[in-house]
PDB file of C-alpha atoms in Angstrom:
ATOM      1  CA  UNK A   1       0.096   0.161  -0.041  1.00  0.00           C
ATOM      2  CA  UNK A   2       2.487   2.274   0.728  1.00  0.00           C
ATOM      3  CA  UNK A   3       4.605   1.300  -2.230  1.00  0.00           C
ATOM      4  CA  UNK A   4       1.333   2.301  -4.334  1.00  0.00           C
ATOM      5  CA  UNK A   5       0.853   5.779  -2.464  1.00  0.00           C
ATOM      6  CA  UNK A   6       4.574   6.648  -3.371  1.00  0.00           C
ATOM      7  CA  UNK A   7       3.830   6.140  -6.819  1.00  0.00           C
ATOM      8  CA  UNK A   8       0.831   8.022  -7.025  1.00  0.00           C
ATOM      9  CA  UNK A   9       2.743  11.052  -5.227  1.00  0.00           C
ATOM     10  CA  UNK A  10       5.631  10.807  -7.859  1.00  0.00           C
ATOM     11  CA  UNK A  11       3.394  10.449 -10.802  1.00  0.00           C
ATOM     12  CA  UNK A  12       1.448  13.627  -9.748  1.00  0.00           C
ATOM     13  CA  UNK A  13       4.837  15.700  -9.136  1.00  0.00           C
ATOM     14  CA  UNK A  14       5.947  14.379 -12.571  1.00  0.00           C
ATOM     15  CA  UNK A  15       3.000  15.393 -14.135  1.00  0.00           C
ATOM     16  CA  UNK A  16       2.945  19.003 -12.592  1.00  0.00           C
ATOM     17  CA  UNK A  17       6.464  19.843 -13.428  1.00  0.00           C
ATOM     18  CA  UNK A  18       6.454  18.216 -17.017  1.00  0.00           C
ATOM     19  CA  UNK A  19       6.910  20.797 -19.498  1.00  0.00           C
ATOM     20  CA  UNK A  20       4.288  21.335 -22.008  1.00  0.00           C
ATOM     21  CA  UNK A  21       5.123  22.465 -25.652  1.00  0.00           C
ATOM     22  CA  UNK A  22       3.048  24.689 -27.459  1.00  0.00           C
ATOM     23  CA  UNK A  23       4.085  24.772 -31.204  1.00  0.00           C
ATOM     24  CA  UNK A  24       3.233  25.495 -34.540  1.00  0.00           C
ATOM     25  CA  UNK A  25       4.887  23.723 -37.522  1.00  0.00           C
ATOM     26  CA  UNK A  26       2.315  24.874 -39.761  1.00  0.00           C
ATOM     27  CA  UNK A  27       1.841  21.013 -41.418  1.00  0.00           C
ATOM     28  CA  UNK A  28      -1.832  21.503 -42.106  1.00  0.00           C
ATOM     29  CA  UNK A  29      -2.656  25.183 -41.788  1.00  0.00           C
ATOM     30  CA  UNK A  30      -1.659  28.893 -41.071  1.00  0.00           C
ATOM     31  CA  UNK A  31      -3.158  27.152 -37.760  1.00  0.00           C
ATOM     32  CA  UNK A  32      -4.226  31.044 -36.726  1.00  0.00           C
ATOM     33  CA  UNK A  33      -1.293  33.163 -36.934  1.00  0.00           C
ATOM     34  CA  UNK A  34      -2.203  36.731 -38.356  1.00  0.00           C
ATOM     35  CA  UNK A  35      -0.715  39.982 -39.099  1.00  0.00           C
ATOM     36  CA  UNK A  36      -1.815  43.823 -38.935  1.00  0.00           C
ATOM     37  CA  UNK A  37      -1.050  46.801 -37.686  1.00  0.00           C
ATOM     38  CA  UNK A  38      -0.754  48.285 -34.150  1.00  0.00           C
ATOM     39  CA  UNK A  39      -4.304  49.259 -34.335  1.00  0.00           C
ATOM     40  CA  UNK A  40      -5.675  46.044 -35.799  1.00  0.00           C
ATOM     41  CA  UNK A  41      -7.262  48.007 -38.310  1.00  0.00           C
ATOM     42  CA  UNK A  42      -5.566  46.598 -41.437  1.00  0.00           C
ATOM     43  CA  UNK A  43      -5.448  42.667 -41.510  1.00  0.00           C
ATOM     44  CA  UNK A  44      -3.142  41.521 -44.138  1.00  0.00           C
ATOM     45  CA  UNK A  45      -3.716  37.933 -45.843  1.00  0.00           C
ATOM     46  CA  UNK A  46      -1.379  35.579 -44.320  1.00  0.00           C
ATOM     47  CA  UNK A  47      -0.064  32.860 -46.959  1.00  0.00           C
ATOM     48  CA  UNK A  48       0.306  29.026 -46.076  1.00  0.00           C
ATOM     49  CA  UNK A  49       2.816  26.728 -47.853  1.00  0.00           C
ATOM     50  CA  UNK A  50       2.916  23.164 -46.795  1.00  0.00           C
ATOM     51  CA  UNK A  51       6.712  22.837 -47.649  1.00  0.00           C
ATOM     52  CA  UNK A  52       9.636  24.764 -47.506  1.00  0.00           C
ATOM     53  CA  UNK A  53       9.975  25.657 -43.567  1.00  0.00           C
ATOM     54  CA  UNK A  54      12.284  24.363 -41.053  1.00  0.00           C
ATOM     55  CA  UNK A  55      10.617  21.264 -41.110  1.00  0.00           C
ATOM     56  CA  UNK A  56       7.358  21.484 -42.423  1.00  0.00           C
ATOM     57  CA  UNK A  57       5.319  24.280 -43.983  1.00  0.00           C
ATOM     58  CA  UNK A  58       5.569  27.855 -43.107  1.00  0.00           C
ATOM     59  CA  UNK A  59       3.602  31.247 -43.635  1.00  0.00           C
ATOM     60  CA  UNK A  60       4.074  34.346 -45.422  1.00  0.00           C
ATOM     61  CA  UNK A  61       2.546  37.856 -45.901  1.00  0.00           C
ATOM     62  CA  UNK A  62       3.478  41.111 -47.648  1.00  0.00           C
ATOM     63  CA  UNK A  63       2.791  44.311 -45.990  1.00  0.00           C
ATOM     64  CA  UNK A  64       0.555  46.775 -47.530  1.00  0.00           C
ATOM     65  CA  UNK A  65       1.930  49.578 -45.903  1.00  0.00           C
ATOM     66  CA  UNK A  66       5.241  51.202 -45.894  1.00  0.00           C
ATOM     67  CA  UNK A  67       4.336  53.499 -43.219  1.00  0.00           C
ATOM     68  CA  UNK A  68       3.442  51.595 -39.999  1.00  0.00           C
ATOM     69  CA  UNK A  69       4.537  48.252 -38.551  1.00  0.00           C
ATOM     70  CA  UNK A  70       2.776  45.503 -38.154  1.00  0.00           C
ATOM     71  CA  UNK A  71       2.794  42.726 -36.008  1.00  0.00           C
ATOM     72  CA  UNK A  72       2.527  38.938 -36.051  1.00  0.00           C
ATOM     73  CA  UNK A  73      -0.132  37.891 -33.780  1.00  0.00           C
ATOM     74  CA  UNK A  74      -0.234  34.088 -32.529  1.00  0.00           C
ATOM     75  CA  UNK A  75      -3.072  31.967 -32.403  1.00  0.00           C
ATOM     76  CA  UNK A  76      -5.277  31.267 -29.020  1.00  0.00           C
ATOM     77  CA  UNK A  77      -3.130  28.393 -28.104  1.00  0.00           C
ATOM     78  CA  UNK A  78      -0.323  30.415 -26.965  1.00  0.00           C
ATOM     79  CA  UNK A  79      -2.647  32.730 -24.759  1.00  0.00           C
ATOM     80  CA  UNK A  80      -2.879  32.739 -21.215  1.00  0.00           C
ATOM     81  CA  UNK A  81      -0.435  32.682 -18.620  1.00  0.00           C
ATOM     82  CA  UNK A  82       1.719  29.947 -19.756  1.00  0.00           C
ATOM     83  CA  UNK A  83       5.041  31.430 -17.509  1.00  0.00           C
ATOM     84  CA  UNK A  84       4.704  28.768 -15.204  1.00  0.00           C
ATOM     85  CA  UNK A  85       5.356  25.993 -17.877  1.00  0.00           C
ATOM     86  CA  UNK A  86       8.118  28.275 -19.648  1.00  0.00           C
ATOM     87  CA  UNK A  87       9.960  29.374 -16.545  1.00  0.00           C
ATOM     88  CA  UNK A  88      13.721  28.475 -17.667  1.00  0.00           C
ATOM     89  CA  UNK A  89      12.806  26.894 -20.916  1.00  0.00           C
ATOM     90  CA  UNK A  90      13.647  27.548 -24.195  1.00  0.00           C
ATOM     91  CA  UNK A  91      11.956  30.161 -27.240  1.00  0.00           C
ATOM     92  CA  UNK A  92      12.384  29.061 -30.547  1.00  0.00           C
ATOM     93  CA  UNK A  93      11.419  29.862 -33.617  1.00  0.00           C
ATOM     94  CA  UNK A  94      12.914  30.506 -37.078  1.00  0.00           C
ATOM     95  CA  UNK A  95      12.192  33.874 -38.839  1.00  0.00           C
ATOM     96  CA  UNK A  96      12.818  35.010 -42.593  1.00  0.00           C
ATOM     97  CA  UNK A  97      12.696  39.108 -43.431  1.00  0.00           C
ATOM     98  CA  UNK A  98      13.052  39.571 -47.277  1.00  0.00           C
ATOM     99  CA  UNK A  99      13.446  43.331 -48.145  1.00  0.00           C
ATOM    100  CA  UNK A 100      12.363  44.861 -51.165  1.00  0.00           C
ATOM    101  CA  UNK A 101      14.093  47.806 -52.403  1.00  0.00           C
ATOM    102  CA  UNK A 102      11.393  50.401 -54.051  1.00  0.00           C
ATOM    103  CA  UNK A 103      12.806  53.341 -56.329  1.00  0.00           C
ATOM    104  CA  UNK A 104      11.003  56.826 -55.727  1.00  0.00           C
ATOM    105  CA  UNK A 105      11.324  59.360 -58.466  1.00  0.00           C
ATOM    106  CA  UNK A 106      11.690  59.165 -62.283  1.00  0.00           C
ATOM    107  CA  UNK A 107      14.044  57.599 -64.425  1.00  0.00           C
ATOM    108  CA  UNK A 108      16.698  59.807 -65.871  1.00  0.00           C
TER     109      UNK A 108
END
């Protein structure tokens, strides 16, 4: 009986302190990621690509306005207070930013 109780307590301890992973792999779709301006007034189209990510798929978007910053917004599964589970853990991500230069003025 004592042995079963010890095993139960140990299992509860491990379950309490095990680290949950919240991930986006983009294997099926964009998983709810969005891109918009600071006021959420100008949502951008997020394009999903099933291959070419690291590994799996990826999402991509192109800003339509250069006058203001845009922000990626994560889906609901990343919300809430996850600091208890994430304290001392790693945050990893892959980000690629392509800048397309524009030429203003007329050709000479």
